[in-house]
PDB file of C-alpha atoms in Angstrom:
ATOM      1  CA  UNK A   1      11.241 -11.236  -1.308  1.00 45.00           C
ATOM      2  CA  UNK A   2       9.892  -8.076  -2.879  1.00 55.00           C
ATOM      3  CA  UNK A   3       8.483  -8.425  -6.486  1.00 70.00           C
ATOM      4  CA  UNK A   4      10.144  -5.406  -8.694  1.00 76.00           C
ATOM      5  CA  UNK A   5       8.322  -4.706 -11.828  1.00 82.00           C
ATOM      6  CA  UNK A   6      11.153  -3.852 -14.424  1.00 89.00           C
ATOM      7  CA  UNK A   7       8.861  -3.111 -17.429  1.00 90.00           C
ATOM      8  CA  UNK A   8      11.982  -1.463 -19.541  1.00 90.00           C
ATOM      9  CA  UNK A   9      14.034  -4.350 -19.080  1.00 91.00           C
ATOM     10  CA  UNK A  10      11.020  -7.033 -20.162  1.00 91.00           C
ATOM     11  CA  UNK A  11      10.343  -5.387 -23.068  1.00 91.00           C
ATOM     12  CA  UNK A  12      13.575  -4.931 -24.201  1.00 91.00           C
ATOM     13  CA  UNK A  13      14.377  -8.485 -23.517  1.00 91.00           C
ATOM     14  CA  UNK A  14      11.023  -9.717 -24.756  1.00 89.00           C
ATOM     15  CA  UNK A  15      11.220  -7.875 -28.047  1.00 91.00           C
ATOM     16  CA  UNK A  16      14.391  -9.255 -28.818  1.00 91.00           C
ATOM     17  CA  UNK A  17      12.959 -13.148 -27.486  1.00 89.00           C
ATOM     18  CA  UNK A  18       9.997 -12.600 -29.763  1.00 90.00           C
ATOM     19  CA  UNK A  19      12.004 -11.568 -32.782  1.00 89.00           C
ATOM     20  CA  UNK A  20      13.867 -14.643 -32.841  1.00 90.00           C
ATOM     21  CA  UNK A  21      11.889 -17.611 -34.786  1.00 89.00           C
ATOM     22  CA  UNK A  22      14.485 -19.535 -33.000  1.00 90.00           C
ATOM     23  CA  UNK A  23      13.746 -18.487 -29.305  1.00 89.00           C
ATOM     24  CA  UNK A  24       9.892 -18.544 -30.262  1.00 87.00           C
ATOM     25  CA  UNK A  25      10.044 -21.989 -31.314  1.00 89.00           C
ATOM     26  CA  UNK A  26      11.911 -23.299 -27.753  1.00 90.00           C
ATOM     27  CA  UNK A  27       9.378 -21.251 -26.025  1.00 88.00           C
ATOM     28  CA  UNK A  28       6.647 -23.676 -27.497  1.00 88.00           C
ATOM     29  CA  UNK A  29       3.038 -23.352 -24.794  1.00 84.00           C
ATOM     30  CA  UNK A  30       5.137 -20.754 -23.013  1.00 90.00           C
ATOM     31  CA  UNK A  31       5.181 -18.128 -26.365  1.00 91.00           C
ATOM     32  CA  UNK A  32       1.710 -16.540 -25.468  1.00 92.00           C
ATOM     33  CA  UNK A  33       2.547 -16.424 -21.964  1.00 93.00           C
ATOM     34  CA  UNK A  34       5.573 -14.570 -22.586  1.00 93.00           C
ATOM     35  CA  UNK A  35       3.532 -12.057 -25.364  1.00 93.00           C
ATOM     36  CA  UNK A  36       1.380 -11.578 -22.383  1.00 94.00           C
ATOM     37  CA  UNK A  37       4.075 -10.470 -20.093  1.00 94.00           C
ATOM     38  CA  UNK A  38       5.710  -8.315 -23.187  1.00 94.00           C
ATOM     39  CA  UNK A  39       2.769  -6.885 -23.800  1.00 94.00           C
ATOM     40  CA  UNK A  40       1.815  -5.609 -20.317  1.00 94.00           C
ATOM     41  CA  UNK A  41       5.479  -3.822 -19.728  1.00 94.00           C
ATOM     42  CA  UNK A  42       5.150  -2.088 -23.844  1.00 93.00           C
ATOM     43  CA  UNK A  43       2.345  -0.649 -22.562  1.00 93.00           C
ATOM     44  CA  UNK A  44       4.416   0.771 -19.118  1.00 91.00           C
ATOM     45  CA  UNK A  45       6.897   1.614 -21.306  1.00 88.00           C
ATOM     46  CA  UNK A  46       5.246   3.294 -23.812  1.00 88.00           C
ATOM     47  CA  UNK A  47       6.564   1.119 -26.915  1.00 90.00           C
ATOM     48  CA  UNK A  48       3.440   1.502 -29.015  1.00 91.00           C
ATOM     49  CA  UNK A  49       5.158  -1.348 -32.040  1.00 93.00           C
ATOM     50  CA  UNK A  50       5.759  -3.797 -29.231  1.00 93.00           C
ATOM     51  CA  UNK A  51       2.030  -3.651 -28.180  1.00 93.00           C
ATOM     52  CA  UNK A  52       0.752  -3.883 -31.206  1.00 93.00           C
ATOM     53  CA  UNK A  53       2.809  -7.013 -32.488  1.00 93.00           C
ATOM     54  CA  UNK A  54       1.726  -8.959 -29.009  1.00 93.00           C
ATOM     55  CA  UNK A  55      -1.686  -7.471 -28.621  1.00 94.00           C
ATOM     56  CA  UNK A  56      -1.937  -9.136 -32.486  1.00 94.00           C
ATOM     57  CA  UNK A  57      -0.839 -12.182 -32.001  1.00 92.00           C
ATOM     58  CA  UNK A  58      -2.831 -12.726 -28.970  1.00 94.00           C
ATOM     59  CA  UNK A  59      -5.983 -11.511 -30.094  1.00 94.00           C
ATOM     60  CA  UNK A  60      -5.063 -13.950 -33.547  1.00 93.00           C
ATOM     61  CA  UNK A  61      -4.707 -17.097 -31.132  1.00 91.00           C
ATOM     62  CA  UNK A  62      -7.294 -16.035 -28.643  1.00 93.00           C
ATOM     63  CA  UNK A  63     -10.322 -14.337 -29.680  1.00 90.00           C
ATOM     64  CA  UNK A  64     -12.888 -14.710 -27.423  1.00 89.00           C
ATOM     65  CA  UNK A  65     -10.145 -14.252 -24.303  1.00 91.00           C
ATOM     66  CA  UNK A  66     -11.473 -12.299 -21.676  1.00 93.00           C
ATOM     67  CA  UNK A  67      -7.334 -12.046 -20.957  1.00 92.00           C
ATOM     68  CA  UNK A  68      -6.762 -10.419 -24.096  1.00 94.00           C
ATOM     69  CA  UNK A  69      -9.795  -7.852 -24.197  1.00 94.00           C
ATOM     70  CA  UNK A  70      -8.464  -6.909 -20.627  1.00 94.00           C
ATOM     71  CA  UNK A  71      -4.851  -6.331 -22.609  1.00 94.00           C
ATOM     72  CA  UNK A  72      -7.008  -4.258 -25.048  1.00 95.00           C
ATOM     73  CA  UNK A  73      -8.006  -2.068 -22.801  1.00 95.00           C
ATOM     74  CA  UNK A  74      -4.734  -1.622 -21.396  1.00 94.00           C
ATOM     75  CA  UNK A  75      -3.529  -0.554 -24.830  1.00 94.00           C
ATOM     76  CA  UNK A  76      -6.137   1.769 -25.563  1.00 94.00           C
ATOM     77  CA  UNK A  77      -4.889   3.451 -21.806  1.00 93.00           C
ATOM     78  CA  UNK A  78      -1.421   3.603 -22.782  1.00 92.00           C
ATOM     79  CA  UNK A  79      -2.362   5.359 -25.876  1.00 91.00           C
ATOM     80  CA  UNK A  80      -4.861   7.932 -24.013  1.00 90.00           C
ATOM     81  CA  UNK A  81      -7.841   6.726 -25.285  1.00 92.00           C
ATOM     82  CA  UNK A  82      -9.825   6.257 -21.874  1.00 92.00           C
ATOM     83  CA  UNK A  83     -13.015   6.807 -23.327  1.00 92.00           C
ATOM     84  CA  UNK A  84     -12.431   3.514 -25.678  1.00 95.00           C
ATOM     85  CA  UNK A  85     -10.828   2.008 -22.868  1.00 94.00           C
ATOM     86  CA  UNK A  86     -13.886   2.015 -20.775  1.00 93.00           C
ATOM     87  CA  UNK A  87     -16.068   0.796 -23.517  1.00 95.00           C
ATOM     88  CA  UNK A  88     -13.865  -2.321 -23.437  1.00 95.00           C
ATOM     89  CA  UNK A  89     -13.871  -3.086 -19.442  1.00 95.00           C
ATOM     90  CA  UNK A  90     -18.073  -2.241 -19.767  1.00 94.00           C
ATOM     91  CA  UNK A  91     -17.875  -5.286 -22.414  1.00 94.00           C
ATOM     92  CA  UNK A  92     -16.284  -7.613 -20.437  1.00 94.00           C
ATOM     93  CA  UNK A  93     -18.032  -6.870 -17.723  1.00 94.00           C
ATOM     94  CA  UNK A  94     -21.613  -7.522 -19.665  1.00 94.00           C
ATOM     95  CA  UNK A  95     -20.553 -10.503 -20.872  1.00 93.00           C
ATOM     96  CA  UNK A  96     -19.016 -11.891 -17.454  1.00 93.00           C
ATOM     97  CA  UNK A  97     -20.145  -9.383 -14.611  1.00 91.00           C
ATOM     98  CA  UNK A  98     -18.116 -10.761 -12.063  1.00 90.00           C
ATOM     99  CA  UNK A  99     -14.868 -10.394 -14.157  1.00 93.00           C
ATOM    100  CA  UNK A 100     -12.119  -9.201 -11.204  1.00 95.00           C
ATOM    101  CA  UNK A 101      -9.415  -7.603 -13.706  1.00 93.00           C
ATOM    102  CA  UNK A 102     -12.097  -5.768 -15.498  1.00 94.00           C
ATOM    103  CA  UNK A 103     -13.776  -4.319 -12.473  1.00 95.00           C
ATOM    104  CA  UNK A 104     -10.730  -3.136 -11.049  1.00 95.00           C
ATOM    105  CA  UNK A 105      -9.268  -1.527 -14.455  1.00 94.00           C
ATOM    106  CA  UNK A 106     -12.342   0.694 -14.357  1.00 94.00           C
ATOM    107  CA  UNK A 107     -11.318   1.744 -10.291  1.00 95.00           C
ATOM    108  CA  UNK A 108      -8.145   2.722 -12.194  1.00 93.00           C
ATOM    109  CA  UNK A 109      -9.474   4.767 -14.860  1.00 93.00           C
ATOM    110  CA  UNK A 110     -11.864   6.404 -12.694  1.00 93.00           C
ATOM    111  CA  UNK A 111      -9.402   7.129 -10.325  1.00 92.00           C
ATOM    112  CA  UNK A 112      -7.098   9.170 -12.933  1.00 88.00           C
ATOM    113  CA  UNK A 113     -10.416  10.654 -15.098  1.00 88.00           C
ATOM    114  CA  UNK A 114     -13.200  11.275 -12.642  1.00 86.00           C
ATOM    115  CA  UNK A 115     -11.423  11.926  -9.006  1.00 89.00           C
ATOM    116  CA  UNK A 116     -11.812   9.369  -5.717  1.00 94.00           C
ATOM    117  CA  UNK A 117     -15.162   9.598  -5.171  1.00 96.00           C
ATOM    118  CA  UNK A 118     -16.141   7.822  -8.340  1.00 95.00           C
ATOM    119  CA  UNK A 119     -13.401   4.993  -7.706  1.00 96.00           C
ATOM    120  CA  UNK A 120     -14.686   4.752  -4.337  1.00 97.00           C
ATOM    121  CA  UNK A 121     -18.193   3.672  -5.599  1.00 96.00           C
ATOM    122  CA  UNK A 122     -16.606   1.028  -8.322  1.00 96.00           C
ATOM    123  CA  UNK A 123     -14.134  -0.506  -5.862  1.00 97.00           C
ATOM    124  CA  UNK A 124     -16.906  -0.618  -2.707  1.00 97.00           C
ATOM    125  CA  UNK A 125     -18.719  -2.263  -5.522  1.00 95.00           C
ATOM    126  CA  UNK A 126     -15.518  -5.029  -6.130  1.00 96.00           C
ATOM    127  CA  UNK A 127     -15.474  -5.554  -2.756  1.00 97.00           C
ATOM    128  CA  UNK A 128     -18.847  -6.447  -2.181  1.00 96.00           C
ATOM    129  CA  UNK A 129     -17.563  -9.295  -4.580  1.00 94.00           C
ATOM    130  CA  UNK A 130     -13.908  -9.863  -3.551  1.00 95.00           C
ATOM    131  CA  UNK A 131     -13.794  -8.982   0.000  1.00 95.00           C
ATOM    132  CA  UNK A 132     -10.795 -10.619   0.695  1.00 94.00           C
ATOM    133  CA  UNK A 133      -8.676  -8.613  -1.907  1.00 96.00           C
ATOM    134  CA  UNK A 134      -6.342  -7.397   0.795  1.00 95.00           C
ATOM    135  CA  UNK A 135      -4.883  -4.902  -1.422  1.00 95.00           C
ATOM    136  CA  UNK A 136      -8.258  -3.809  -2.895  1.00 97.00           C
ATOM    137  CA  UNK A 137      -9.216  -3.005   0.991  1.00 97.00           C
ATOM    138  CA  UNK A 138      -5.420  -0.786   1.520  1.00 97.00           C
ATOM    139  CA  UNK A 139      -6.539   1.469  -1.703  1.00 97.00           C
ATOM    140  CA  UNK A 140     -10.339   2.138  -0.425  1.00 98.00           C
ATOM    141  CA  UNK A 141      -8.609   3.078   2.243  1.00 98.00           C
ATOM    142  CA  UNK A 142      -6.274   5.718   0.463  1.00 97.00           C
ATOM    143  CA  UNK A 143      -8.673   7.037  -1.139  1.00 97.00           C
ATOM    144  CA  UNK A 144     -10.836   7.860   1.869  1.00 98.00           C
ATOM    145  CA  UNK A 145      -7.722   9.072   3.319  1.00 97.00           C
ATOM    146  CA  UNK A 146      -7.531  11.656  -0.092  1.00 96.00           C
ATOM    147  CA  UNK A 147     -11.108  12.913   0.951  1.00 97.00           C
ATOM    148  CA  UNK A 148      -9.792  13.248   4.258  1.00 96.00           C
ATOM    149  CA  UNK A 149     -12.281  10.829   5.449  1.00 97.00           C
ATOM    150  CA  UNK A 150     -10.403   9.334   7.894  1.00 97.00           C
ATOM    151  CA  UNK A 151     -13.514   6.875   9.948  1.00 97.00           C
ATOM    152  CA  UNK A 152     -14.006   5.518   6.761  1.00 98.00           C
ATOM    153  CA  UNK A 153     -10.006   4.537   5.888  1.00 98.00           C
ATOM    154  CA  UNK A 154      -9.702   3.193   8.942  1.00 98.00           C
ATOM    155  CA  UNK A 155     -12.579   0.476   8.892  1.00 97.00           C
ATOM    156  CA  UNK A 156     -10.816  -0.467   5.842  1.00 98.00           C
ATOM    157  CA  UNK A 157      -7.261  -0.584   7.474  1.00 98.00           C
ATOM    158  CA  UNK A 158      -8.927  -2.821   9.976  1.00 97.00           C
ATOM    159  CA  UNK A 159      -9.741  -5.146   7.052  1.00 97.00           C
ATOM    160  CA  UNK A 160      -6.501  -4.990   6.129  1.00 97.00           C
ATOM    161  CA  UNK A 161      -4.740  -5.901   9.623  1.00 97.00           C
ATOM    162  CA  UNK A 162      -7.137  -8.675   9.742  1.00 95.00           C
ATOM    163  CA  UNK A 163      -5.257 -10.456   6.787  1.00 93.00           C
ATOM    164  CA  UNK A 164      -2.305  -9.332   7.734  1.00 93.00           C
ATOM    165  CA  UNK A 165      -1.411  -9.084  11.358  1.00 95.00           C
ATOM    166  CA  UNK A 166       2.321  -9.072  11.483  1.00 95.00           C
ATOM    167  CA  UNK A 167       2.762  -6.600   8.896  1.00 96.00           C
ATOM    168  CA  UNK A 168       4.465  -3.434  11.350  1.00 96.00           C
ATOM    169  CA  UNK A 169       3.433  -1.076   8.154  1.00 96.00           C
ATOM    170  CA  UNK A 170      -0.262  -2.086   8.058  1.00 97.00           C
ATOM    171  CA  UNK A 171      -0.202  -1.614  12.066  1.00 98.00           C
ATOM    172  CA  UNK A 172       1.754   2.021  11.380  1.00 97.00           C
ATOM    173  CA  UNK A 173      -0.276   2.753   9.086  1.00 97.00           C
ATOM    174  CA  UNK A 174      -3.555   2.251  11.237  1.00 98.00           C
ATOM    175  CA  UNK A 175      -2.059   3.855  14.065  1.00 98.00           C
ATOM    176  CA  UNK A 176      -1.369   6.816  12.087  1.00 97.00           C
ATOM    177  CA  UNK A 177      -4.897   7.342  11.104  1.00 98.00           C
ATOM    178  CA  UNK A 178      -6.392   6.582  14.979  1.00 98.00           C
ATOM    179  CA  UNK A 179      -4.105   9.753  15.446  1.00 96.00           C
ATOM    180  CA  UNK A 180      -5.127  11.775  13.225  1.00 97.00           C
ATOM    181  CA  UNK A 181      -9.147  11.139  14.202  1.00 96.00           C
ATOM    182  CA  UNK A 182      -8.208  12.589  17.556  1.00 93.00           C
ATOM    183  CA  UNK A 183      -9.848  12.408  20.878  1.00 93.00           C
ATOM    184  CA  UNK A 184      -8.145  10.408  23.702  1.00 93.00           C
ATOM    185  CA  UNK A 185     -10.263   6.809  22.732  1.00 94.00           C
ATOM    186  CA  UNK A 186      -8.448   7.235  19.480  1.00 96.00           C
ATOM    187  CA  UNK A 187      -5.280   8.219  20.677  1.00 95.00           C
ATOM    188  CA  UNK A 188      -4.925   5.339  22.868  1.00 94.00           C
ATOM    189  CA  UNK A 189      -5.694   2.962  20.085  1.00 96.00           C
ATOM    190  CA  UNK A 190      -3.093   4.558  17.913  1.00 97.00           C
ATOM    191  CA  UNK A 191      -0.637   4.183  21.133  1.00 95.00           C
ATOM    192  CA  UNK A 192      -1.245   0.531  20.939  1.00 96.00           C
ATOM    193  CA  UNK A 193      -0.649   0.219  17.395  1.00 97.00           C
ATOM    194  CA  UNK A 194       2.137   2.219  16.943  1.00 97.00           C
ATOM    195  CA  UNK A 195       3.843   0.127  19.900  1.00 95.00           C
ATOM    196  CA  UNK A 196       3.298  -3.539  17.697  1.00 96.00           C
ATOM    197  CA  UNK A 197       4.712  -1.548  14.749  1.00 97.00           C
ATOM    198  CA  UNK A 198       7.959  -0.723  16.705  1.00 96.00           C
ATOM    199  CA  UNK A 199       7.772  -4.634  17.626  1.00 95.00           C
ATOM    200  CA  UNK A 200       7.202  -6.119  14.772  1.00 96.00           C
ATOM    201  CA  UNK A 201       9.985  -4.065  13.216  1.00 95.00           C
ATOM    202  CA  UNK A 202      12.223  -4.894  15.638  1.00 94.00           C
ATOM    203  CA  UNK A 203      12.714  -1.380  17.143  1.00 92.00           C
ATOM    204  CA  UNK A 204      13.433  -0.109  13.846  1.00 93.00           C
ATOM    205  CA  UNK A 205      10.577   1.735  12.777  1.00 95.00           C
ATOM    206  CA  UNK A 206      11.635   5.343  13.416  1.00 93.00           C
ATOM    207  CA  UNK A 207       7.921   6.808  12.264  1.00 95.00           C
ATOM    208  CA  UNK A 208       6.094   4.302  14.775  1.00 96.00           C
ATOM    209  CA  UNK A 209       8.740   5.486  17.633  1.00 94.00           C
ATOM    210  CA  UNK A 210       7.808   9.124  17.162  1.00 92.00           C
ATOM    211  CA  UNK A 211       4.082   7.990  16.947  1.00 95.00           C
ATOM    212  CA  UNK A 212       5.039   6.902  20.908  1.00 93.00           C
ATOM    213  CA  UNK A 213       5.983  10.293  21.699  1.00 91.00           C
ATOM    214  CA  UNK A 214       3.395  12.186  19.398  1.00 92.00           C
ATOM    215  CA  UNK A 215       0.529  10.308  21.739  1.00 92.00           C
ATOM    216  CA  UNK A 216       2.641  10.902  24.838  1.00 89.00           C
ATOM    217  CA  UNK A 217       2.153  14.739  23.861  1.00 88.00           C
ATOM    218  CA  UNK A 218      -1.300  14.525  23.187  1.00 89.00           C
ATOM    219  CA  UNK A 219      -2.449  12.828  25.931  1.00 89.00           C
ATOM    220  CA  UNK A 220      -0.345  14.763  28.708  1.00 84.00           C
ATOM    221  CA  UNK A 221      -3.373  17.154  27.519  1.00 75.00           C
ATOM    222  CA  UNK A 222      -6.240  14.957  27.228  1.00 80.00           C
ATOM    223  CA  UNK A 223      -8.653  15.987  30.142  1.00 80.00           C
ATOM    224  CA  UNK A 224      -9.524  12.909  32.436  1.00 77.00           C
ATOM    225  CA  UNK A 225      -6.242  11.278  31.447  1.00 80.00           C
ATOM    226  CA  UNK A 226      -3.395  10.629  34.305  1.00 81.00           C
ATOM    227  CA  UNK A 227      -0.059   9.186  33.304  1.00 78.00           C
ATOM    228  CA  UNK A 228       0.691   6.187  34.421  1.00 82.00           C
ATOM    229  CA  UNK A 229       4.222   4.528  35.658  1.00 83.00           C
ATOM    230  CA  UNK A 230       4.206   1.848  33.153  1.00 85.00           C
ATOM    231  CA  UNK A 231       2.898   5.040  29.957  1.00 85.00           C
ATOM    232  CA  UNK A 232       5.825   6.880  31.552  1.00 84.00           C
ATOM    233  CA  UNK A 233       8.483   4.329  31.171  1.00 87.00           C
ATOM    234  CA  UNK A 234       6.931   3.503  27.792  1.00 89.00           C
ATOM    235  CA  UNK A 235       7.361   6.840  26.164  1.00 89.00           C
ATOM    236  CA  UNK A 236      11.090   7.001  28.186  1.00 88.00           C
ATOM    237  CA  UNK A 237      12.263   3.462  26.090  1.00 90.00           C
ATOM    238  CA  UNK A 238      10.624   5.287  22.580  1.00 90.00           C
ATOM    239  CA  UNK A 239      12.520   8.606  23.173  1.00 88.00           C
ATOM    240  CA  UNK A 240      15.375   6.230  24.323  1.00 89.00           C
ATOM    241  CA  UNK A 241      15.446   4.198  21.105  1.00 91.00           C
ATOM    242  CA  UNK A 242      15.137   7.375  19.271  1.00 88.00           C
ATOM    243  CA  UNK A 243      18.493   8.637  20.375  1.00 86.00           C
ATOM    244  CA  UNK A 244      20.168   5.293  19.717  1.00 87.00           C
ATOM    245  CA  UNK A 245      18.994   5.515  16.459  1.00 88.00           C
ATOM    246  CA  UNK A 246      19.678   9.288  15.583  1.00 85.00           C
ATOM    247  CA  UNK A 247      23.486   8.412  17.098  1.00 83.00           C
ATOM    248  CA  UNK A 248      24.474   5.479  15.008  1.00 85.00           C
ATOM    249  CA  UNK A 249      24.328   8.365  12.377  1.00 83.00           C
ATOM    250  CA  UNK A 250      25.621  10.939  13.481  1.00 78.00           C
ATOM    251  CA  UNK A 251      25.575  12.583  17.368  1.00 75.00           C
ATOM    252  CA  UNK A 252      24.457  15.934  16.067  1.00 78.00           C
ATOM    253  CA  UNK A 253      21.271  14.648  14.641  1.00 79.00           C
ATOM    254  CA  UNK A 254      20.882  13.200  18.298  1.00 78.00           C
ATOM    255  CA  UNK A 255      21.340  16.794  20.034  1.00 78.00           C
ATOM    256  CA  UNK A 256      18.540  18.052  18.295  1.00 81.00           C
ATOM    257  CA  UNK A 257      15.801  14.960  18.384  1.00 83.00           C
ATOM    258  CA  UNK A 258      16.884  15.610  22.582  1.00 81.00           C
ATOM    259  CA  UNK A 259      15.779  19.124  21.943  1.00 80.00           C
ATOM    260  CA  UNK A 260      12.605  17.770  20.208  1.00 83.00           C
ATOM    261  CA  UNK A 261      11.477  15.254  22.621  1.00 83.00           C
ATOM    262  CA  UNK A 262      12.054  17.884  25.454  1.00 81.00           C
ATOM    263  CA  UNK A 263       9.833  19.922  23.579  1.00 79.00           C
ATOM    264  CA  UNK A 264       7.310  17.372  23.074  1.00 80.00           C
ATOM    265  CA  UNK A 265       7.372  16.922  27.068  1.00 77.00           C
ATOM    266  CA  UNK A 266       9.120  13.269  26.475  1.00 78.00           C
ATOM    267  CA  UNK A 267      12.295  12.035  27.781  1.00 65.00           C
ATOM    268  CA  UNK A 268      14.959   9.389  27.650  1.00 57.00           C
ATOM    269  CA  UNK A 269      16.924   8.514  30.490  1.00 55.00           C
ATOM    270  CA  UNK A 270      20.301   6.685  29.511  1.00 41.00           C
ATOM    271  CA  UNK A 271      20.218   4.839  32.213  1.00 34.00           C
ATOM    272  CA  UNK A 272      17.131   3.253  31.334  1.00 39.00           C
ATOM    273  CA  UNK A 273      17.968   1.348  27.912  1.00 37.00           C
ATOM    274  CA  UNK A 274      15.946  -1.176  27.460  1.00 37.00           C
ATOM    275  CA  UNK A 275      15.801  -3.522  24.247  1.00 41.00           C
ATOM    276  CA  UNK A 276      13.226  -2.868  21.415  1.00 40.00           C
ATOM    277  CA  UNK A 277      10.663  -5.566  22.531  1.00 40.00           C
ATOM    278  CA  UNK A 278      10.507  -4.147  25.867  1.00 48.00           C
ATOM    279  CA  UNK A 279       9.531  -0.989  24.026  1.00 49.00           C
ATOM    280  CA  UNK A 280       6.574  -2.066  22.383  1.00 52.00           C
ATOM    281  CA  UNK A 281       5.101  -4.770  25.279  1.00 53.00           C
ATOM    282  CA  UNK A 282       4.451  -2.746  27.929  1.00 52.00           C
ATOM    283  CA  UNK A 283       0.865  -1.594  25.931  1.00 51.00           C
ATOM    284  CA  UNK A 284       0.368  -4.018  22.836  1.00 56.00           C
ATOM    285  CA  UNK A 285      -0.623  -7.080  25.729  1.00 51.00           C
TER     286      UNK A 285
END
């Protein structure tokens, strides 16, 4: 299952749990795990009293807490004061360099004050570090992909893959950049990904089974490139799918994706239905 973050409803709850000597006494070990948890969602929801009453408490039971100067600095961001906010991450991380939360609150602070190319540097530095913080590796990535540096995201999209290969939006997601780098080497790779997305989805993945026919259209132009049987009946079952799709909503949404594929030089043939695996195994082998 997903995790939702529902700061509004945490420290609503919290606030009231706190303010109870009755509920803070049956919390017992658990209260300054809970003031934690308030804390964090005051500061998403901007209640400024709430922070301060956790933050306090913590820092009274837990002074020396790297924890709690990491919930400083996330106070001093909710209030706008980067600039004191930094000072506290740079503190931490003198007096434990290796300190993950710290390192990656300054990514996010240079990410909103000085632009991606800053962030870049700090997280590249995380990562020499934590190089198997999957999600550190997805972020590099989208921030390359803000510079429009797309070689670059995609070595980091590869890292991502690597940790986790049956995820058909890390595959999509890859494809999509092999795309947009161009050039028929890279157009075949995206091909290939875009088919184990529409796999892995189960034939669901209506971006991935336009991806099919986007690389159908650009390599009907590639020069050196000759369409095969088995490309041809590939691109036939993702047009194919398409229309199923488009017609379990509504048949007029299906007339024009039939006018788009045409245009795209790809087409289904009724006739030909096959089942969503079949769509994406002709190429991902």
């Amino acid at each position: 299952a997903q995790r939702v973050r529902r700061s509004e409803a945490v420290a609503t709850i919290g606030a009231q749990l706190l303010g109870s000597p009755k509920a803070r006494a049956a919390l017992g070990e658990e209260l300054f795990v809970v003031c934690e948890q308030v804390c964090v969602a005051a500061c998403d929801f901007n209640a400024p009293a709430l922070v301060r009453q956790t933050l306090g408490a913590l820092q009274e039971a837990f002074p020396d807490s790297m924890r709690v100067g990491r919930l400083e600095g996330l106070a001093l961001e909710a209030e706008g004061r980067f600039g004191e906010a930094e000072e506290v991450y740079a503190a931490l991380l003198k007096k434990q360099p290796g300190n993950a939360d710290a390192m990656k609150r300054r990514v996010a602070l240079a990410k909103a004050r000085a632009g991606p190319e800053e962030a870049i540097k700090l997280l590249t530095e995380y990562l020499e570090a934590y190089a198997a913080d999957t999600e550190a590796w997805a972020e590099l990535a989208e921030l390359y992909l803000s510079l429009s540096m797309y070689k670059q995201a995609a070595y980091c999209l590869e890292e991502v893959l690597l940790s986790a290969p049956h995820d058909a939006a890390k595959h999509l997601r890859y494809a999509e950049v092999m795309y947009t780098l161009g050039g028929t080497e890279n157009v075949l790779a995206a091909r290939k990904y875009f088919a184990a997305a529409v796999e892995l989805s189960g034939g669901h993945s209506v971006r991935a089974l336009y991806g099919l026919c986007a690389c159908a259209q650009a390599l009907a132009g590639a020069k050196g490139h000759k369409l095969s049987l088995g490309e041809a009946k590939l691109y036939a079952n993702a047009a194919d799918r398409l229309r199923t799709l488009y017609a379990q909503v509504d048949s007029k949404h299906e007339t024009l994706l039939a006018g788009a594929l045409e245009a795209m030089g790809v087409y289904a043939e009724p006739s030909a239905r096959a089942q969503e695996s079949d769509t994406a195994s002709e190429l991902t082998s």
